[in-house]
């Protein structure tokens, strides 16, 4: 029996009829043709299916479609800003932080979430944040470099948008 | 010194041409293919290592609403797509359900009743090697191989011997001899993209297959063979490939999807799950190696004797021993190899097949030898390494001193012998060799009327090939890289093209692209000469234009030229090249690992890895570094954690990515690369194949570093904490 | 997954009513284990009752009496809590070691407890911190010490009509520190082959152990206490020799099996090594907390 859900995906409101046993991943790929989200294992062990659920990275293979009723999802198709790549996306391309690219959407989303939380992560923090995103091609070296580069871009961007607040007791 | 060429685009760190598509999720991988009216197939796999099928009943599965078809071997008497009488490995295909929803197909799968009679099984190749082993296949042709007592060895499928010189004499000349036994399990490529294939019956009766593979023609030929159809009935379109590493050379579910599409006259997609990849994929074969190496006091190698038993899964097959010698001068050799059947899936290729396993044994033995000789392991290798003029593994003499240079430069970069190491820290070196293949390949270039250039090739891009090809075309035609578009031709569009495997893709297609571009360039210059009414040899190309050398005001843009060529007698501007083969050269890799061993838990932490490689010329250093990083990481994965594990009942225990793990970002150190650029005479601009070599030496480098750190030798990969601790405790007990 | 009915009540009362009325209903929290079992078809409830929309179960409350972890609280929230890091270091370490960032954003502490896998990373620390489990049903509420919850691998005394609404952890008394360490092959994304949690209360001399709690994970059908090892430490100065002896005894209290992750012998040895290190880490944490309270007091 399908259930109706109302959800926002990549900024757009959707009213969907979903069978409860469909995962969010299956719903995105089969029902909405948002195939940028990948299935690498189906068991939460590889991170290829990472999406942002209310801003937080989750494995969409372990979330039911019906669970996102009233919630907001960003997939890789919604990470760029009208064609302008997110700094993480840009850096992954520029630094060669991808080879076959199958893990890349998940890494881009998780990297973007990391910078949202921590605009200046050190290498260990980046590696820990990405531990749930397996990559078989790159050995992670250039991915980590790309996230570091993206963090620099991200900070520059935020600095130009909102001037840093003066220290309260300064 | 490197031969100086005036190169602009070739040799630059160009970003991937498919980067923007990948990073926005628009790149289309195999499972992303969606066709109107498509239905989904799910395979039924046998759960036993060895069994006889007594009965299959699909009645209940067929009755499930939404199920379109259920097919077993009984429905296909002329084809071998499913087991019908005997199953010889856990995971073997027994049937398939097709439904309009993948979950419904899974529901129906549970309702297929199969009655099995379980038979004795064997998964250990050393057990399978014995005369009294249970037979892996009851229906196999009788074995011709016998043991020393004349007893038939039922599971032995090949036996080979390589003898050079007189090995007994060689050991008699040796002052020092080391010997050890090594084990490598089955290990999986673990490409992140599970296999998926979609097939459609076309109005003309032909079948189109979309799949992620390393070559469209091999898939076409294999499907044609499996379905007993002429090749011309099948068109294969390779999608973006989500990792392959040798595994996607052959078919997985392509023939099954095609068969169903023909039966149902509807598009059919079959996507494998991760556990199916482990159970019914084609992982790398395991092996058991006995290896004995002899040397004089000064370190000169005198003799090598070895035996390798290759675990070839249920279908058996061979495996070479000559890679045990690898890259050293050794006058007296006797190497024996066996290929045995076991109740496991049929292994396939995995990045430097055969080299990884043999290098682990060979390079570990070299380290043992260095210790016994009290000699520096780098010195020992340099002393025995083949050098300019020596025959390489495939017999051709070495053009340059590539191996020794790579050892020297990697050792220098790693500050070999100069590093201060802490307690329980150690450093180890190991070397690897790979000779890439070549051809057939092709390139077809067209100059567009907007000044863009299109390159069509049948060579599949796995991780960067098309970017490098675009660089080559941009270089030769002196156009901006953004002007070059690369298209992968399907089996209807281009002549037969080899697999992108064995590190041959850039070597072969790169040569084809360069030659095609040079032909296009001649054609452009002729057309420009006609257009500008000057001699062609007065003209040069640059920035998308053809300009007169003597009078810069005389010039024409490529766009204009392409448009005018339409009306010329020679017609539109193009250039093409089809090649069969090329001479090839070995490439060498040297890894130096620094580790720290936790003597309490046996955990090994990699502190640093320096990966050196003889690349000929790095056409795109960023992509070459990426290959080195990735290959090294896969090999250190094998060294520390990967591999199939079987239980007492011959069942696979770890068909998932937690218990059959690959390294995460937290398991990999920063990998420093050393690219030795000493071009070879046959690859494009002197380049050599770069994909396989970085996969080879890492596991042995780690084993050697562990020995340096805590004085113990682990001879089985993966070198898990438990294995380290066991050997540490055994060593402590011995000393006590 | 086989088909099921999905309910997402917004009150505990409705959730309890749903469980009461239905046969074969399961509670869905983070789903990182449950959905996996559904996918493998190891479990096929006819109804899933999703409790994530119940506001009253979503609280992570900290106070002078301790910590109350509602059924909806994820590992990430535990990880991000300064109070947990400060006063419940063992729990913090356990939660931070689970899976990946993606998993920790979904998986809940209460879910980790209810799944009752022997290798659950938050259970040994919760046991040594003397956590209690609060369960509700239409018949009312009951509380149990966490240790008494487990009956075997994957099984607990929680009834099908009950919901574990929270785990309650008393504020460790002054001088108490805790720690958790596990062994796994990978540095992340792994399951424990063995895990050891220790909570120690030190006397004012900062050396003598007043009381010790030691719990072991992945080395028995359920997480277990190493009570003989605890006795060795109690009332004694924490000399290296004593710690080593307690660790040795703890390893004899483990009852591990051999499986794909490790052999029984290896697990036993790892417990010894980890126990010694974790006892030291818990003592260091106790000293740290002691110093902090002196500074603020």
PDB file of N, CA, C and O in Angstrom, chain B residues 580-611:
ATOM      1  N   UNK B 580      47.155  -2.199 -34.916  1.00  0.00           N
ATOM      2  CA  UNK B 580      47.023  -3.592 -34.468  1.00  0.00           C
ATOM      3  C   UNK B 580      47.800  -3.819 -33.196  1.00  0.00           C
ATOM      4  O   UNK B 580      47.234  -4.190 -32.175  1.00  0.00           O
ATOM      5  N   UNK B 581      49.081  -3.541 -33.264  1.00  0.00           N
ATOM      6  CA  UNK B 581      49.891  -3.753 -32.076  1.00  0.00           C
ATOM      7  C   UNK B 581      51.092  -2.818 -32.098  1.00  0.00           C
ATOM      8  O   UNK B 581      51.321  -2.114 -33.076  1.00  0.00           O
ATOM      9  N   UNK B 582      51.844  -2.818 -31.039  1.00  0.00           N
ATOM     10  CA  UNK B 582      53.040  -1.987 -30.902  1.00  0.00           C
ATOM     11  C   UNK B 582      54.050  -2.774 -30.066  1.00  0.00           C
ATOM     12  O   UNK B 582      53.658  -3.566 -29.218  1.00  0.00           O
ATOM     13  N   UNK B 583      55.333  -2.522 -30.274  1.00  0.00           N
ATOM     14  CA  UNK B 583      56.303  -3.098 -29.327  1.00  0.00           C
ATOM     15  C   UNK B 583      56.064  -2.500 -27.935  1.00  0.00           C
ATOM     16  O   UNK B 583      55.632  -1.349 -27.836  1.00  0.00           O
ATOM     17  N   UNK B 584      56.348  -3.268 -26.905  1.00  0.00           N
ATOM     18  CA  UNK B 584      56.088  -2.761 -25.548  1.00  0.00           C
ATOM     19  C   UNK B 584      57.336  -2.900 -24.675  1.00  0.00           C
ATOM     20  O   UNK B 584      58.284  -3.588 -25.054  1.00  0.00           O
ATOM     21  N   UNK B 585      57.277  -2.275 -23.539  1.00  0.00           N
ATOM     22  CA  UNK B 585      58.429  -2.244 -22.626  1.00  0.00           C
ATOM     23  C   UNK B 585      57.957  -2.463 -21.195  1.00  0.00           C
ATOM     24  O   UNK B 585      56.859  -2.045 -20.848  1.00  0.00           O
ATOM     25  N   UNK B 586      58.797  -3.064 -20.377  1.00  0.00           N
ATOM     26  CA  UNK B 586      58.391  -3.240 -18.980  1.00  0.00           C
ATOM     27  C   UNK B 586      58.409  -1.897 -18.234  1.00  0.00           C
ATOM     28  O   UNK B 586      59.153  -0.992 -18.607  1.00  0.00           O
ATOM     29  N   UNK B 587      57.546  -1.813 -17.219  1.00  0.00           N
ATOM     30  CA  UNK B 587      57.563  -0.660 -16.311  1.00  0.00           C
ATOM     31  C   UNK B 587      57.791  -1.202 -14.914  1.00  0.00           C
ATOM     32  O   UNK B 587      57.313  -2.283 -14.585  1.00  0.00           O
ATOM     33  N   UNK B 588      58.489  -0.432 -14.124  1.00  0.00           N
ATOM     34  CA  UNK B 588      58.835  -0.889 -12.780  1.00  0.00           C
ATOM     35  C   UNK B 588      58.243   0.030 -11.717  1.00  0.00           C
ATOM     36  O   UNK B 588      58.056   1.228 -11.949  1.00  0.00           O
ATOM     37  N   UNK B 589      57.940  -0.582 -10.593  1.00  0.00           N
ATOM     38  CA  UNK B 589      57.431   0.203  -9.469  1.00  0.00           C
ATOM     39  C   UNK B 589      58.194  -0.210  -8.222  1.00  0.00           C
ATOM     40  O   UNK B 589      58.550  -1.382  -8.072  1.00  0.00           O
ATOM     41  N   UNK B 590      58.431   0.739  -7.370  1.00  0.00           N
ATOM     42  CA  UNK B 590      59.164   0.480  -6.126  1.00  0.00           C
ATOM     43  C   UNK B 590      58.407   1.166  -5.002  1.00  0.00           C
ATOM     44  O   UNK B 590      58.117   2.366  -5.085  1.00  0.00           O
ATOM     45  N   UNK B 591      58.056   0.400  -3.985  1.00  0.00           N
ATOM     46  CA  UNK B 591      57.367   0.984  -2.833  1.00  0.00           C
ATOM     47  C   UNK B 591      58.235   0.879  -1.589  1.00  0.00           C
ATOM     48  O   UNK B 591      58.860  -0.153  -1.350  1.00  0.00           O
ATOM     49  N   UNK B 592      58.230   1.953  -0.837  1.00  0.00           N
ATOM     50  CA  UNK B 592      58.917   1.943   0.457  1.00  0.00           C
ATOM     51  C   UNK B 592      57.891   2.335   1.513  1.00  0.00           C
ATOM     52  O   UNK B 592      57.342   3.440   1.478  1.00  0.00           O
ATOM     53  N   UNK B 593      57.634   1.396   2.402  1.00  0.00           N
ATOM     54  CA  UNK B 593      56.609   1.608   3.428  1.00  0.00           C
ATOM     55  C   UNK B 593      57.260   1.792   4.778  1.00  0.00           C
ATOM     56  O   UNK B 593      58.246   1.128   5.094  1.00  0.00           O
ATOM     57  N   UNK B 594      56.707   2.697   5.561  1.00  0.00           N
ATOM     58  CA  UNK B 594      57.124   2.842   6.954  1.00  0.00           C
ATOM     59  C   UNK B 594      55.910   2.510   7.825  1.00  0.00           C
ATOM     60  O   UNK B 594      54.831   3.044   7.591  1.00  0.00           O
ATOM     61  N   UNK B 595      56.116   1.628   8.774  1.00  0.00           N
ATOM     62  CA  UNK B 595      54.998   1.176   9.596  1.00  0.00           C
ATOM     63  C   UNK B 595      55.338   1.298  11.074  1.00  0.00           C
ATOM     64  O   UNK B 595      56.505   1.410  11.453  1.00  0.00           O
ATOM     65  N   UNK B 596      54.283   1.266  11.848  1.00  0.00           N
ATOM     66  CA  UNK B 596      54.449   1.127  13.299  1.00  0.00           C
ATOM     67  C   UNK B 596      53.557  -0.021  13.749  1.00  0.00           C
ATOM     68  O   UNK B 596      52.379  -0.064  13.397  1.00  0.00           O
ATOM     69  N   UNK B 597      54.136  -0.931  14.485  1.00  0.00           N
ATOM     70  CA  UNK B 597      53.395  -2.104  14.936  1.00  0.00           C
ATOM     71  C   UNK B 597      53.056  -1.934  16.412  1.00  0.00           C
ATOM     72  O   UNK B 597      53.928  -1.570  17.211  1.00  0.00           O
ATOM     73  N   UNK B 598      51.789  -2.166  16.740  1.00  0.00           N
ATOM     74  CA  UNK B 598      51.389  -2.170  18.146  1.00  0.00           C
ATOM     75  C   UNK B 598      51.650  -3.573  18.673  1.00  0.00           C
ATOM     76  O   UNK B 598      50.949  -4.519  18.308  1.00  0.00           O
ATOM     77  N   UNK B 599      52.668  -3.733  19.524  1.00  0.00           N
ATOM     78  CA  UNK B 599      53.017  -5.093  19.938  1.00  0.00           C
ATOM     79  C   UNK B 599      51.954  -5.726  20.834  1.00  0.00           C
ATOM     80  O   UNK B 599      51.968  -6.938  21.030  1.00  0.00           O
ATOM     81  N   UNK B 600      51.045  -4.917  21.351  1.00  0.00           N
ATOM     82  CA  UNK B 600      49.981  -5.467  22.181  1.00  0.00           C
ATOM     83  C   UNK B 600      48.860  -6.080  21.353  1.00  0.00           C
ATOM     84  O   UNK B 600      48.384  -7.174  21.643  1.00  0.00           O
ATOM     85  N   UNK B 601      48.449  -5.376  20.340  1.00  0.00           N
ATOM     86  CA  UNK B 601      47.291  -5.831  19.562  1.00  0.00           C
ATOM     87  C   UNK B 601      47.682  -6.389  18.194  1.00  0.00           C
ATOM     88  O   UNK B 601      46.847  -6.971  17.506  1.00  0.00           O
ATOM     89  N   UNK B 602      48.895  -6.164  17.777  1.00  0.00           N
ATOM     90  CA  UNK B 602      49.311  -6.615  16.444  1.00  0.00           C
ATOM     91  C   UNK B 602      48.889  -5.695  15.326  1.00  0.00           C
ATOM     92  O   UNK B 602      49.143  -5.955  14.157  1.00  0.00           O
ATOM     93  N   UNK B 603      48.265  -4.597  15.676  1.00  0.00           N
ATOM     94  CA  UNK B 603      47.820  -3.652  14.636  1.00  0.00           C
ATOM     95  C   UNK B 603      49.007  -2.986  13.971  1.00  0.00           C
ATOM     96  O   UNK B 603      49.926  -2.524  14.638  1.00  0.00           O
ATOM     97  N   UNK B 604      48.921  -2.900  12.644  1.00  0.00           N
ATOM     98  CA  UNK B 604      49.979  -2.252  11.882  1.00  0.00           C
ATOM     99  C   UNK B 604      49.444  -0.927  11.360  1.00  0.00           C
ATOM    100  O   UNK B 604      48.394  -0.893  10.716  1.00  0.00           O
ATOM    101  N   UNK B 605      50.155   0.139  11.679  1.00  0.00           N
ATOM    102  CA  UNK B 605      49.736   1.435  11.163  1.00  0.00           C
ATOM    103  C   UNK B 605      50.766   1.885  10.135  1.00  0.00           C
ATOM    104  O   UNK B 605      51.963   1.873  10.397  1.00  0.00           O
ATOM    105  N   UNK B 606      50.262   2.233   8.975  1.00  0.00           N
ATOM    106  CA  UNK B 606      51.155   2.720   7.928  1.00  0.00           C
ATOM    107  C   UNK B 606      51.420   4.183   8.191  1.00  0.00           C
ATOM    108  O   UNK B 606      50.503   5.000   8.223  1.00  0.00           O
ATOM    109  N   UNK B 607      52.677   4.519   8.376  1.00  0.00           N
ATOM    110  CA  UNK B 607      53.007   5.912   8.662  1.00  0.00           C
ATOM    111  C   UNK B 607      53.256   6.677   7.379  1.00  0.00           C
ATOM    112  O   UNK B 607      52.996   7.872   7.293  1.00  0.00           O
ATOM    113  N   UNK B 608      53.767   5.968   6.386  1.00  0.00           N
ATOM    114  CA  UNK B 608      54.219   6.671   5.202  1.00  0.00           C
ATOM    115  C   UNK B 608      54.408   5.657   4.088  1.00  0.00           C
ATOM    116  O   UNK B 608      54.815   4.526   4.326  1.00  0.00           O
ATOM    117  N   UNK B 609      54.086   6.054   2.872  1.00  0.00           N
ATOM    118  CA  UNK B 609      54.366   5.189   1.725  1.00  0.00           C
ATOM    119  C   UNK B 609      54.936   6.055   0.616  1.00  0.00           C
ATOM    120  O   UNK B 609      54.323   7.046   0.216  1.00  0.00           O
ATOM    121  N   UNK B 610      56.120   5.681   0.157  1.00  0.00           N
ATOM    122  CA  UNK B 610      56.704   6.357  -0.999  1.00  0.00           C
ATOM    123  C   UNK B 610      56.591   5.385  -2.163  1.00  0.00           C
ATOM    124  O   UNK B 610      57.060   4.252  -2.092  1.00  0.00           O
ATOM    125  N   UNK B 611      55.909   5.835  -3.213  1.00  0.00           N
ATOM    126  CA  UNK B 611      55.639   4.961  -4.346  1.00  0.00           C
ATOM    127  C   UNK B 611      56.340   5.524  -5.577  1.00  0.00           C
ATOM    128  O   UNK B 611      55.967   6.574  -6.093  1.00  0.00           O
TER     129      UNK B 611
END
